[in-house]
Amino acid sequence: MSLPLTLAVLDGMAVSVAGQTLVVPLTAIVETLKPKKTELHGLGKDGRVMSIRNTFVPLIDVGTQLGFRDTPADPENSVAILVETGGGTRNALLVDSIQDQRQVVIKSLETNYGTVAGIAAATILGDGRVALILDVDALLTSSFDTLRSEELCYGTGG
Amino acid sequence: MQDASSPAKNVNLEFVAFCVGDQEFCIDIMGVREIRGWTQATPLPHAPPYVRGVINLRGAVLPIVDLAMRFGLGLTEPTPRSVIIVVQVDQQVIGLLVDAVSDILTVSEVAMQPTPDIASELAKTFVRGVYPVDGRMISIVALESVLPISEKAAA
């Protein structure tokens, strides 16, 4: 048995998405909101934006983005987490509910498995289960990638 | 085959035998770290279907590979009686989800027969050879090809 020399601890917000617990790093979060019907607007085929004090930010469904479910969640029964990436762009992540705010110990996924797109690392919750820590930047990049590839398909098909 | 009681010149190898579906497989006992019961796994996004997710193994994050799914035998429906065999391959530790552990085999190296030449590509990839044991056929799993790592590098 060996003890780790250092522990990496992260301040995060535990959220529920499609029955799974995910941790969103607190450093990325600007605010959390409850979307109202009047604030939601469709843009394009599947794109959705949310107006926050008259600025429109893209709404990203974490559940479909990570492949936890096929149909997007109903935004009115979800919680939007406004996140800001390093570049200063803002996006709203749609999750089912917020559990609480907690400090988590970062456990590497790379050691035994490998890198997962949109996931920074894992952690172990109080009940012994593993929760995944979101990589907000990578999640947003991958969401744009899927949008772009859909556009390309649409372009060649039409 | 030589008489089992005669002092074998050949090196005896020990294997852990287990069942996946109605087939029997075995892996070298030296690669097995522990055997434990099934616990609910946390699914990983964008993972291949045979990766059932990750579990907490005393503070380490352990990926679980569904061997039946990996071998193309269909998804295992985990029951409380299902077993996770924790194995070490190179520097990686992974868990293999199997139906049951059946036996510990002590066999000599010469008893190993090459994999019968059948059409299944999966069999050729994952089976290193077979052992005849009491009329049963036990396939030796090539652990390094079970890992998801090779596909990850390609992706």
Coordinates of C-alpha atoms in Angstrom, one line a residue, chain B residues 68-141:
Chain B
A68 CA -18.8 -11.3 -24.2
M69 CA -19.4 -8.0 -26.1
R70 CA -15.7 -7.8 -27.0
F71 CA -15.8 -11.3 -28.5
G72 CA -18.9 -10.5 -30.4
L73 CA -21.1 -12.8 -28.3
G74 CA -23.6 -10.1 -27.3
L75 CA -24.0 -7.8 -24.3
T76 CA -23.7 -9.4 -20.9
E77 CA -26.6 -8.6 -18.6
P78 CA -24.7 -8.1 -15.3
T79 CA -26.3 -9.9 -12.3
P80 CA -25.1 -9.8 -8.7
R81 CA -23.4 -13.2 -9.5
S82 CA -21.4 -11.7 -12.4
V83 CA -17.6 -11.4 -11.8
I84 CA -15.0 -8.8 -12.6
I85 CA -11.5 -10.2 -13.1
V86 CA -9.0 -7.5 -12.4
V87 CA -6.0 -8.0 -14.7
Q88 CA -2.8 -6.1 -15.3
V89 CA -1.7 -5.8 -18.9
D90 CA 1.6 -3.8 -19.2
Q91 CA 1.0 -0.8 -17.1
Q92 CA -2.7 -0.8 -17.3
V93 CA -5.1 -2.4 -14.9
I94 CA -8.6 -3.2 -16.3
G95 CA -11.5 -5.2 -15.2
L96 CA -13.0 -8.0 -17.3
L97 CA -16.7 -8.7 -16.9
V98 CA -17.4 -12.4 -17.2
D99 CA -20.3 -14.7 -16.1
A100 CA -18.4 -16.9 -13.7
V101 CA -15.0 -18.1 -12.7
S102 CA -14.9 -21.8 -13.0
D103 CA -11.5 -23.3 -12.3
I104 CA -7.8 -22.9 -11.8
L105 CA -6.0 -25.0 -14.4
T106 CA -2.4 -26.3 -14.2
V107 CA -1.3 -27.3 -17.6
S108 CA 2.0 -27.8 -19.4
E109 CA 3.0 -25.5 -22.1
V110 CA 3.1 -28.3 -24.7
A111 CA -0.5 -29.2 -24.2
M112 CA -1.5 -25.9 -25.9
Q113 CA -3.0 -26.4 -29.3
P114 CA -3.1 -23.7 -31.9
T115 CA -6.4 -22.0 -32.4
P116 CA -8.5 -24.1 -34.8
D117 CA -8.7 -22.4 -38.1
I118 CA -12.2 -21.1 -38.3
A119 CA -13.6 -18.2 -40.2
S120 CA -14.3 -16.0 -37.2
E121 CA -11.9 -13.1 -37.2
L122 CA -12.7 -12.4 -33.6
A123 CA -11.6 -15.8 -32.6
K124 CA -8.3 -15.3 -34.4
T125 CA -7.8 -11.9 -32.8
F126 CA -8.6 -12.8 -29.2
V127 CA -7.7 -16.5 -28.8
R128 CA -4.0 -17.4 -28.6
G129 CA -4.6 -21.1 -28.4
V130 CA -6.8 -23.7 -26.9
Y131 CA -6.3 -26.3 -24.1
P132 CA -8.2 -29.6 -24.0
V133 CA -9.3 -30.2 -20.4
D134 CA -11.5 -33.2 -19.6
G135 CA -13.1 -33.1 -22.9
R136 CA -13.8 -29.4 -22.7
M137 CA -12.1 -26.8 -24.9
I138 CA -10.7 -23.8 -23.0
S139 CA -9.5 -20.9 -25.1
I140 CA -6.5 -18.8 -24.0
V141 CA -7.4 -15.1 -24.2

